[in-house]
PDB file of C-alpha atoms in Angstrom:
ATOM      1  CA  ASP Q1204       0.000   0.000   0.000  1.00 66.00           C
ATOM      2  CA  HIS Q1205       2.944   2.338   0.596  1.00 73.00           C
ATOM      3  CA  GLY Q1206       4.492   1.820  -2.827  1.00 78.00           C
ATOM      4  CA  TYR Q1207       6.614  -1.345  -2.744  1.00 81.00           C
ATOM      5  CA  PRO Q1208       9.104  -1.953  -4.281  1.00 84.00           C
ATOM      6  CA  VAL Q1209      10.056   1.669  -5.131  1.00 87.00           C
ATOM      7  CA  ARG Q1210       8.515   4.964  -4.071  1.00 89.00           C
ATOM      8  CA  VAL Q1211       9.734   8.482  -4.829  1.00 89.00           C
ATOM      9  CA  ILE Q1212      10.588  10.545  -1.764  1.00 89.00           C
ATOM     10  CA  LEU Q1213      10.424  14.346  -2.119  1.00 89.00           C
ATOM     11  CA  PRO Q1214      11.311  15.952   1.244  1.00 90.00           C
ATOM     12  CA  GLY Q1215       9.129  18.927   2.129  1.00 89.00           C
ATOM     13  CA  HIS Q1216       6.471  18.172  -0.478  1.00 89.00           C
ATOM     14  CA  ALA Q1217       2.970  16.770  -0.032  1.00 89.00           C
ATOM     15  CA  GLY Q1218       2.715  12.990   0.165  1.00 86.00           C
ATOM     16  CA  CYS Q1219       0.476  12.932  -2.926  1.00 86.00           C
ATOM     17  CA  ARG Q1220       3.516  14.007  -4.990  1.00 87.00           C
ATOM     18  CA  GLN Q1221       5.620  11.093  -3.771  1.00 87.00           C
ATOM     19  CA  ALA Q1222       4.608   8.566  -6.397  1.00 86.00           C
ATOM     20  CA  LYS Q1223       4.186   4.878  -5.519  1.00 87.00           C
ATOM     21  CA  TRP Q1224       4.997   1.663  -7.397  1.00 88.00           C
ATOM     22  CA  ILE Q1225       7.610   3.308  -9.651  1.00 88.00           C
ATOM     23  CA  HIS Q1226       8.426   1.424 -12.855  1.00 86.00           C
ATOM     24  CA  LYS Q1227       9.448   4.345 -15.082  1.00 87.00           C
ATOM     25  CA  ILE Q1228      10.627   7.960 -14.677  1.00 89.00           C
ATOM     26  CA  ILE Q1229      10.079  10.519 -17.439  1.00 90.00           C
ATOM     27  CA  LEU Q1230      11.910  13.860 -17.538  1.00 93.00           C
ATOM     28  CA  SER Q1231       9.638  16.515 -19.017  1.00 93.00           C
ATOM     29  CA  ASP Q1232       9.338  20.299 -19.234  1.00 95.00           C
ATOM     30  CA  LYS Q1233       5.541  20.002 -19.028  1.00 91.00           C
ATOM     31  CA  GLU Q1234       3.371  19.510 -15.970  1.00 88.00           C
ATOM     32  CA  SER Q1235       1.801  16.080 -15.572  1.00 87.00           C
ATOM     33  CA  ASP Q1236      -1.667  15.714 -17.066  1.00 88.00           C
ATOM     34  CA  LYS Q1237      -2.597  12.797 -14.777  1.00 85.00           C
ATOM     35  CA  CYS Q1238      -5.707  13.103 -12.611  1.00 85.00           C
ATOM     36  CA  TRP Q1239      -3.675  13.072  -9.378  1.00 82.00           C
ATOM     37  CA  GLN Q1240      -2.004  16.306 -10.492  1.00 86.00           C
ATOM     38  CA  GLN Q1241      -4.853  18.001 -12.328  1.00 87.00           C
ATOM     39  CA  LYS Q1242      -7.926  16.956 -10.319  1.00 85.00           C
ATOM     40  CA  SER Q1243      -7.457  15.107  -7.067  1.00 85.00           C
ATOM     41  CA  TYR Q1244      -5.484  17.538  -4.924  1.00 89.00           C
ATOM     42  CA  ARG Q1245      -6.733  21.001  -5.805  1.00 90.00           C
ATOM     43  CA  HIS Q1246      -7.676  23.471  -3.079  1.00 91.00           C
ATOM     44  CA  PHE Q1247     -11.126  24.782  -3.996  1.00 91.00           C
ATOM     45  CA  ALA Q1248     -12.900  27.721  -2.370  1.00 92.00           C
ATOM     46  CA  PRO Q1249     -15.186  26.935   0.624  1.00 90.00           C
ATOM     47  CA  ASP Q1250     -18.372  27.420  -1.419  1.00 90.00           C
ATOM     48  CA  ILE Q1251     -17.375  24.834  -4.064  1.00 89.00           C
ATOM     49  CA  ASN Q1252     -18.858  21.358  -3.586  1.00 85.00           C
ATOM     50  CA  PHE Q1253     -19.010  18.107  -5.517  1.00 78.00           C
ATOM     51  CA  GLU Q1254     -22.739  18.004  -6.235  1.00 80.00           C
ATOM     52  CA  LYS Q1255     -23.118  21.533  -7.579  1.00 83.00           C
ATOM     53  CA  ASP Q1256     -19.713  22.406  -8.992  1.00 85.00           C
ATOM     54  CA  LEU Q1257     -17.518  19.338  -9.509  1.00 83.00           C
ATOM     55  CA  ALA Q1258     -19.956  16.793 -10.947  1.00 80.00           C
ATOM     56  CA  HIS Q1259     -18.808  17.851 -14.412  1.00 82.00           C
ATOM     57  CA  TRP Q1260     -15.194  18.608 -15.241  1.00 84.00           C
ATOM     58  CA  PRO Q1261     -13.694  21.121 -15.529  1.00 86.00           C
ATOM     59  CA  PRO Q1262     -15.413  23.553 -13.145  1.00 86.00           C
ATOM     60  CA  LYS Q1263     -15.920  27.139 -14.277  1.00 84.00           C
ATOM     61  CA  ARG Q1264     -13.030  28.662 -12.278  1.00 88.00           C
ATOM     62  CA  LEU Q1265     -10.249  26.125 -12.177  1.00 89.00           C
ATOM     63  CA  ASP Q1266      -7.809  29.035 -11.875  1.00 90.00           C
ATOM     64  CA  GLN Q1267      -9.114  29.576  -8.333  1.00 92.00           C
ATOM     65  CA  ALA Q1268      -8.182  26.038  -7.255  1.00 91.00           C
ATOM     66  CA  PRO Q1269      -4.385  25.863  -6.864  1.00 92.00           C
ATOM     67  CA  ILE Q1270      -2.712  22.455  -6.978  1.00 90.00           C
ATOM     68  CA  SER Q1271      -1.317  21.257  -3.656  1.00 90.00           C
ATOM     69  CA  GLN Q1272       2.442  20.933  -3.547  1.00 90.00           C
ATOM     70  CA  ILE Q1273       3.588  22.227  -0.150  1.00 92.00           C
ATOM     71  CA  MET Q1274       1.647  21.429   3.027  1.00 93.00           C
ATOM     72  CA  PRO Q1275       0.931  24.027   5.743  1.00 95.00           C
ATOM     73  CA  VAL Q1276       2.303  24.074   9.278  1.00 96.00           C
ATOM     74  CA  GLN Q1277       0.659  21.544  11.589  1.00 96.00           C
ATOM     75  CA  SER Q1278       0.930  19.831  14.960  1.00 97.00           C
ATOM     76  CA  ILE Q1279      -0.825  17.206  17.046  1.00 95.00           C
ATOM     77  CA  ILE Q1280      -0.781  16.158  20.692  1.00 94.00           C
ATOM     78  CA  CYS Q1281      -0.135  12.409  20.803  1.00 92.00           C
ATOM     79  CA  ASN Q1282       0.151  11.871  24.543  1.00 91.00           C
ATOM     80  CA  PRO Q1283      -2.231  11.753  26.344  1.00 91.00           C
ATOM     81  CA  PRO Q1284      -4.104   9.902  23.604  1.00 87.00           C
ATOM     82  CA  GLN Q1285      -7.535  10.927  22.392  1.00 85.00           C
ATOM     83  CA  ASN Q1286     -10.463  10.247  24.769  1.00 85.00           C
ATOM     84  CA  THR Q1287      -8.389   9.302  27.796  1.00 89.00           C
ATOM     85  CA  ILE Q1288      -9.117   9.159  31.533  1.00 91.00           C
ATOM     86  CA  LEU Q1289      -6.048  10.089  33.553  1.00 93.00           C
ATOM     87  CA  GLY Q1290      -5.498   9.543  37.244  1.00 93.00           C
ATOM     88  CA  GLY Q1291      -6.272  12.768  39.092  1.00 93.00           C
ATOM     89  CA  LYS Q1292      -5.604  11.674  42.681  1.00 93.00           C
ATOM     90  CA  ASN Q1293      -2.759  13.757  44.133  1.00 91.00           C
ATOM     91  CA  THR Q1294      -2.127  15.138  40.624  1.00 93.00           C
ATOM     92  CA  ASN Q1295      -0.685  18.638  40.368  1.00 94.00           C
ATOM     93  CA  ALA Q1296       0.405  18.751  36.721  1.00 95.00           C
ATOM     94  CA  ILE Q1297      -0.134  17.162  33.317  1.00 96.00           C
ATOM     95  CA  THR Q1298       2.504  16.425  30.681  1.00 96.00           C
ATOM     96  CA  LEU Q1299       1.711  16.849  26.977  1.00 96.00           C
ATOM     97  CA  LYS Q1300       3.797  15.344  24.160  1.00 96.00           C
ATOM     98  CA  GLY Q1301       3.375  15.614  20.401  1.00 96.00           C
ATOM     99  CA  VAL Q1302       4.856  16.346  17.002  1.00 97.00           C
ATOM    100  CA  ALA Q1303       4.872  19.318  14.612  1.00 97.00           C
ATOM    101  CA  TRP Q1304       5.882  19.773  10.975  1.00 96.00           C
ATOM    102  CA  SER Q1305       5.792  22.315   8.165  1.00 96.00           C
ATOM    103  CA  GLY Q1306       6.042  21.857   4.410  1.00 93.00           C
ATOM    104  CA  GLY Q1307       8.729  23.253   2.153  1.00 93.00           C
ATOM    105  CA  GLY Q1308      11.495  22.612   4.657  1.00 94.00           C
ATOM    106  CA  ARG Q1309      10.321  25.432   6.923  1.00 96.00           C
ATOM    107  CA  GLU Q1310      11.499  25.138  10.508  1.00 96.00           C
ATOM    108  CA  ILE Q1311       9.177  24.635  13.472  1.00 97.00           C
ATOM    109  CA  GLN Q1312      10.264  27.484  15.737  1.00 97.00           C
ATOM    110  CA  ARG Q1313       7.662  27.238  18.484  1.00 98.00           C
ATOM    111  CA  VAL Q1314       4.711  25.117  19.564  1.00 98.00           C
ATOM    112  CA  ASP Q1315       2.173  26.566  21.991  1.00 98.00           C
ATOM    113  CA  VAL Q1316       0.020  24.242  24.075  1.00 98.00           C
ATOM    114  CA  SER Q1317      -3.168  24.662  26.092  1.00 97.00           C
ATOM    115  CA  ILE Q1318      -5.234  22.531  28.481  1.00 97.00           C
ATOM    116  CA  ASP Q1319      -8.356  24.723  28.335  1.00 96.00           C
ATOM    117  CA  GLY Q1320      -9.176  24.618  24.624  1.00 94.00           C
ATOM    118  CA  GLY Q1321      -7.019  27.602  23.708  1.00 95.00           C
ATOM    119  CA  LYS Q1322      -8.122  30.148  26.317  1.00 96.00           C
ATOM    120  CA  THR Q1323      -4.598  30.247  27.733  1.00 97.00           C
ATOM    121  CA  TRP Q1324      -1.314  29.151  26.135  1.00 98.00           C
ATOM    122  CA  THR Q1325       2.284  28.405  27.041  1.00 98.00           C
ATOM    123  CA  ALA Q1326       5.266  27.486  24.863  1.00 98.00           C
ATOM    124  CA  ALA Q1327       6.350  23.844  24.809  1.00 98.00           C
ATOM    125  CA  GLU Q1328       9.921  22.565  24.801  1.00 97.00           C
ATOM    126  CA  LEU Q1329      11.173  21.450  21.372  1.00 97.00           C
ATOM    127  CA  TYR Q1330      13.289  18.337  20.847  1.00 95.00           C
ATOM    128  CA  LYS Q1331      15.612  18.676  17.838  1.00 91.00           C
ATOM    129  CA  PRO Q1332      18.392  16.078  18.086  1.00 88.00           C
ATOM    130  CA  ILE Q1333      19.573  16.732  14.519  1.00 87.00           C
ATOM    131  CA  LYS Q1334      20.660  20.152  13.269  1.00 88.00           C
ATOM    132  CA  GLN Q1335      19.067  20.765   9.876  1.00 91.00           C
ATOM    133  CA  ARG Q1336      20.034  23.389   7.300  1.00 92.00           C
ATOM    134  CA  TRP Q1337      18.048  26.549   6.539  1.00 93.00           C
ATOM    135  CA  ASN Q1338      14.797  25.673   4.736  1.00 92.00           C
ATOM    136  CA  CYS Q1339      15.798  21.996   4.831  1.00 94.00           C
ATOM    137  CA  HIS Q1340      13.888  21.035   7.965  1.00 94.00           C
ATOM    138  CA  TRP Q1341      12.381  17.855   6.580  1.00 93.00           C
ATOM    139  CA  ALA Q1342      11.885  15.957   9.846  1.00 91.00           C
ATOM    140  CA  TRP Q1343       9.063  16.092  12.372  1.00 93.00           C
ATOM    141  CA  THR Q1344       9.814  18.152  15.475  1.00 96.00           C
ATOM    142  CA  GLN Q1345       8.840  16.608  18.798  1.00 97.00           C
ATOM    143  CA  PHE Q1346       7.534  18.789  21.612  1.00 97.00           C
ATOM    144  CA  TYR Q1347       6.686  18.295  25.267  1.00 97.00           C
ATOM    145  CA  LYS Q1348       5.464  20.368  28.196  1.00 97.00           C
ATOM    146  CA  THR Q1349       4.506  19.753  31.812  1.00 97.00           C
ATOM    147  CA  ILE Q1350       1.758  22.195  32.800  1.00 97.00           C
ATOM    148  CA  GLU Q1351       0.886  22.945  36.412  1.00 96.00           C
ATOM    149  CA  LEU Q1352      -2.843  22.510  37.008  1.00 96.00           C
ATOM    150  CA  PRO Q1353      -4.673  25.728  37.957  1.00 96.00           C
ATOM    151  CA  ASP Q1354      -5.799  26.031  41.577  1.00 96.00           C
ATOM    152  CA  GLU Q1355      -9.491  25.740  40.636  1.00 96.00           C
ATOM    153  CA  ILE Q1356      -8.862  22.367  38.965  1.00 96.00           C
ATOM    154  CA  LYS Q1357      -6.908  21.128  41.970  1.00 96.00           C
ATOM    155  CA  GLU Q1358      -9.794  22.136  44.254  1.00 96.00           C
ATOM    156  CA  LYS Q1359     -12.321  20.267  42.094  1.00 96.00           C
ATOM    157  CA  LEU Q1360     -10.186  17.120  42.247  1.00 95.00           C
ATOM    158  CA  LYS Q1361      -9.924  17.431  46.032  1.00 95.00           C
ATOM    159  CA  ARG Q1362     -13.729  17.628  46.204  1.00 95.00           C
ATOM    160  CA  GLY Q1363     -13.939  14.388  44.212  1.00 95.00           C
ATOM    161  CA  GLU Q1364     -15.110  16.008  40.979  1.00 95.00           C
ATOM    162  CA  HIS Q1365     -14.109  14.775  37.531  1.00 95.00           C
ATOM    163  CA  VAL Q1366     -12.422  17.469  35.442  1.00 96.00           C
ATOM    164  CA  ARG Q1367     -12.535  17.484  31.633  1.00 94.00           C
ATOM    165  CA  LEU Q1368      -9.562  19.033  29.855  1.00 95.00           C
ATOM    166  CA  ASP Q1369      -9.415  20.212  26.229  1.00 94.00           C
ATOM    167  CA  LEU Q1370      -5.787  19.773  25.125  1.00 95.00           C
ATOM    168  CA  VAL Q1371      -4.689  21.785  22.089  1.00 96.00           C
ATOM    169  CA  SER Q1372      -1.465  22.668  20.281  1.00 97.00           C
ATOM    170  CA  LYS Q1373      -0.587  25.193  17.577  1.00 97.00           C
ATOM    171  CA  ALA Q1374       2.736  25.361  15.766  1.00 98.00           C
ATOM    172  CA  LEU Q1375       4.606  28.392  14.404  1.00 98.00           C
ATOM    173  CA  ASN Q1376       7.069  27.986  11.526  1.00 97.00           C
ATOM    174  CA  SER Q1377      10.025  30.061  10.317  1.00 96.00           C
ATOM    175  CA  ASP Q1378       7.745  32.100   8.014  1.00 96.00           C
ATOM    176  CA  PHE Q1379       5.664  32.991  11.097  1.00 96.00           C
ATOM    177  CA  ASN Q1380       2.719  31.039   9.747  1.00 96.00           C
ATOM    178  CA  VAL Q1381       0.629  29.565  12.542  1.00 96.00           C
ATOM    179  CA  GLN Q1382      -2.206  27.040  12.637  1.00 95.00           C
ATOM    180  CA  PRO Q1383      -5.706  28.531  12.461  1.00 94.00           C
ATOM    181  CA  GLU Q1384      -8.196  27.891  15.241  1.00 93.00           C
ATOM    182  CA  ARG Q1385     -11.112  26.702  13.122  1.00 90.00           C
ATOM    183  CA  MET Q1386     -11.659  24.717   9.951  1.00 87.00           C
ATOM    184  CA  GLU Q1387     -14.501  26.721   8.363  1.00 85.00           C
ATOM    185  CA  PRO Q1388     -12.454  29.464   6.633  1.00 86.00           C
ATOM    186  CA  TYR Q1389     -10.205  26.797   5.063  1.00 85.00           C
ATOM    187  CA  TRP Q1390     -12.816  24.130   4.320  1.00 86.00           C
ATOM    188  CA  ASN Q1391     -12.625  22.772   0.784  1.00 87.00           C
ATOM    189  CA  GLY Q1392     -14.353  19.980  -1.104  1.00 84.00           C
ATOM    190  CA  ARG Q1393     -11.211  17.847  -1.307  1.00 83.00           C
ATOM    191  CA  GLY Q1394     -10.174  18.298   2.314  1.00 84.00           C
ATOM    192  CA  VAL Q1395      -6.770  19.533   1.186  1.00 89.00           C
ATOM    193  CA  ALA Q1396      -4.308  21.329   3.515  1.00 90.00           C
ATOM    194  CA  ILE Q1397      -6.639  21.472   6.506  1.00 89.00           C
ATOM    195  CA  ASN Q1398      -4.480  22.273   9.539  1.00 92.00           C
ATOM    196  CA  HIS Q1399      -6.645  23.817  12.263  1.00 92.00           C
ATOM    197  CA  TRP Q1400      -6.149  23.071  15.962  1.00 93.00           C
ATOM    198  CA  TYR Q1401      -6.453  19.407  16.911  1.00 91.00           C
ATOM    199  CA  HIS Q1402      -8.369  18.912  20.188  1.00 91.00           C
ATOM    200  CA  VAL Q1403      -7.705  16.016  22.578  1.00 91.00           C
ATOM    201  CA  ASN Q1404     -10.450  15.129  25.069  1.00 89.00           C
ATOM    202  CA  THR Q1405      -9.026  14.156  28.453  1.00 92.00           C
ATOM    203  CA  VAL Q1406     -10.680  13.596  31.843  1.00 94.00           C
ATOM    204  CA  LEU Q1407      -8.984  13.726  35.253  1.00 95.00           C
ATOM    205  CA  ASP Q1408     -10.505  11.124  37.591  1.00 95.00           C
ATOM    206  CA  PRO Q1409      -9.999  12.008  41.281  1.00 95.00           C
ATOM    207  CA  LYS Q1410     -10.371   8.348  42.286  1.00 94.00           C
ATOM    208  CA  GLN Q1411      -7.562   7.089  40.054  1.00 92.00           C
ATOM    209  CA  GLU Q1412      -3.926   7.355  41.104  1.00 91.00           C
ATOM    210  CA  THR Q1413      -1.514   9.639  39.257  1.00 89.00           C
ATOM    211  CA  GLY Q1414      -0.097   7.811  36.249  1.00 88.00           C
ATOM    212  CA  SER Q1415      -3.245   5.783  35.566  1.00 88.00           C
ATOM    213  CA  VAL Q1416      -4.342   5.853  31.896  1.00 86.00           C
ATOM    214  CA  GLN Q1417      -7.676   4.431  30.643  1.00 86.00           C
ATOM    215  CA  ARG Q1418      -9.808   4.879  27.552  1.00 82.00           C
ATOM    216  CA  ASP Q1419     -12.883   7.062  28.055  1.00 79.00           C
ATOM    217  CA  GLU Q1420     -15.834   4.938  26.861  1.00 73.00           C
ATOM    218  CA  THR Q1421     -18.441   7.699  27.166  1.00 68.00           C
ATOM    219  CA  ASP Q1422     -20.290   8.700  24.001  1.00 59.00           C
ATOM    220  CA  VAL Q1423     -18.527  11.942  23.071  1.00 55.00           C
ATOM    221  CA  GLU Q1424     -17.469  13.429  19.777  1.00 51.00           C
ATOM    222  CA  PHE Q1425     -13.881  13.090  18.672  1.00 51.00           C
ATOM    223  CA  GLY Q1426     -12.638  16.158  20.474  1.00 48.00           C
ATOM    224  CA  GLY Q1427     -14.408  18.579  18.171  1.00 52.00           C
ATOM    225  CA  ASN Q1428     -12.483  17.056  15.267  1.00 58.00           C
ATOM    226  CA  THR Q1429     -15.450  15.291  13.637  1.00 53.00           C
ATOM    227  CA  PRO Q1430     -15.554  16.158   9.920  1.00 50.00           C
ATOM    228  CA  SER Q1431     -18.667  17.853   8.588  1.00 48.00           C
ATOM    229  CA  GLY Q1432     -21.170  15.580   6.861  1.00 49.00           C
ATOM    230  CA  GLY Q1433     -20.328  12.073   5.709  1.00 49.00           C
ATOM    231  CA  LYS Q1434     -21.519   8.658   6.877  1.00 52.00           C
ATOM    232  CA  PHE Q1435     -19.371   6.468   9.060  1.00 51.00           C
ATOM    233  CA  ALA Q1436     -19.946   2.801   9.862  1.00 53.00           C
ATOM    234  CA  VAL Q1437     -18.410   3.264  13.295  1.00 53.00           C
ATOM    235  CA  PRO Q1438     -18.555   6.349  15.526  1.00 54.00           C
ATOM    236  CA  TRP Q1439     -15.827   8.793  14.504  1.00 51.00           C
ATOM    237  CA  ASP Q1440     -14.128   8.702  17.891  1.00 50.00           C
ATOM    238  CA  MET Q1441     -13.744   4.908  17.602  1.00 52.00           C
ATOM    239  CA  HIS Q1442     -11.821   4.914  14.330  1.00 45.00           C
ATOM    240  CA  GLY Q1443      -8.498   3.229  14.847  1.00 42.00           C
ATOM    241  CA  TRP Q1444      -9.960   1.266  17.761  1.00 45.00           C
ATOM    242  CA  SER Q1445     -12.541  -0.932  16.052  1.00 50.00           C
ATOM    243  CA  ALA Q1446     -14.180  -1.829  12.739  1.00 52.00           C
ATOM    244  CA  ASP Q1447     -17.751  -2.455  11.665  1.00 53.00           C
ATOM    245  CA  PRO Q1448     -18.853  -6.130  11.820  1.00 57.00           C
ATOM    246  CA  GLN Q1449     -18.636  -6.567   8.045  1.00 59.00           C
ATOM    247  CA  HIS Q1450     -14.892  -5.989   8.070  1.00 55.00           C
ATOM    248  CA  ALA Q1451     -13.907  -6.951  11.603  1.00 55.00           C
ATOM    249  CA  GLY Q1452     -11.632  -9.954  12.100  1.00 52.00           C
ATOM    250  CA  PRO Q1453     -11.227 -11.971  15.307  1.00 51.00           C
ATOM    251  CA  SER Q1454      -9.350  -9.059  16.889  1.00 44.00           C
ATOM    252  CA  GLY Q1455     -12.136  -6.578  16.150  1.00 43.00           C
ATOM    253  CA  PHE Q1456      -9.998  -4.540  13.768  1.00 41.00           C
ATOM    254  CA  LYS Q1457     -10.440  -4.036  10.037  1.00 39.00           C
ATOM    255  CA  VAL Q1458      -8.907  -6.868   8.000  1.00 36.00           C
ATOM    256  CA  LYS Q1459     -10.418  -6.526   4.512  1.00 35.00           C
ATOM    257  CA  SER Q1460      -9.329  -3.860   2.033  1.00 33.00           C
ATOM    258  CA  SER Q1461     -12.859  -2.648   1.388  1.00 35.00           C
ATOM    259  CA  THR Q1462     -14.682   0.554   2.193  1.00 33.00           C
ATOM    260  CA  TYR Q1463     -15.972   1.512   5.646  1.00 30.00           C
ATOM    261  CA  TYR Q1464     -19.095   2.897   4.054  1.00 29.00           C
ATOM    262  CA  ASP Q1465     -22.061   0.555   3.919  1.00 34.00           C
ATOM    263  CA  ASP Q1466     -25.820   0.581   3.591  1.00 36.00           C
ATOM    264  CA  GLY Q1467     -26.282   2.110   7.030  1.00 37.00           C
ATOM    265  CA  LYS Q1468     -27.196  -1.200   8.687  1.00 37.00           C
ATOM    266  CA  ALA Q1469     -23.780  -1.960  10.153  1.00 34.00           C
ATOM    267  CA  LYS Q1470     -23.298  -1.484  13.871  1.00 37.00           C
ATOM    268  CA  PRO Q1471     -20.069  -0.608  15.666  1.00 36.00           C
ATOM    269  CA  ALA Q1472     -17.968  -3.614  16.579  1.00 33.00           C
ATOM    270  CA  VAL Q1473     -17.341  -4.376  20.225  1.00 37.00           C
ATOM    271  CA  LEU Q1474     -13.858  -3.436  21.322  1.00 34.00           C
ATOM    272  CA  PRO Q1475     -11.557  -6.431  21.901  1.00 36.00           C
ATOM    273  CA  THR Q1476     -10.993  -7.237  25.557  1.00 35.00           C
TER     274      THR Q1476
END
């Protein structure tokens, strides 16, 4: 699936330009006319949709849909994982860890993190074990930060109350481009170059000891990250954890290379125990 036996690697460029299953390379002074270059990865305006505008090709204003080549600055908090219950007993701080990256070889110069959905921010520590050249920052940058819990959160935990945190990160690159807060201004029919804040739902449980990590099984949206529209055979926040019964193997995970989309009758698979 990743292009065996040979795949082109173009550092700093979008993955869609890194062709798979190479059997021939052609040097040309003309842009490729293949659909993956001319159709699949164009960034259309927010008011352009498939049904009204893209059902027949080409659309009226193809000049307003640039072809994706360089991806925007982005980051994601990986730890704690999405929808997690953390031990809150005798807990005074929470540690966030994640990764950030920017296209075109631009350097990640700062990552700000928040535990209250972006109301307040603080700069994370960056881990850069390899010194990269100017505009040749191809690798992901790791970041981490231990944040002291505010007094009001500590008091709630002492009273035995559960506390829900909204963990967020936003990266700043060497061109001083920063991730936008919301998706709506950048929404496009192809879902290209969407890089708004990624939210991680986390709950502090006052009955669980510090260091305890469990999956939150409550029925909540995927941290505000649920895409608009669409039909999903399993709840969005369970993707990566389970598969619908039609495609679930003995482990409960997807085993067949078929689509998740079905006739609407499939039910979420039970998580493996």
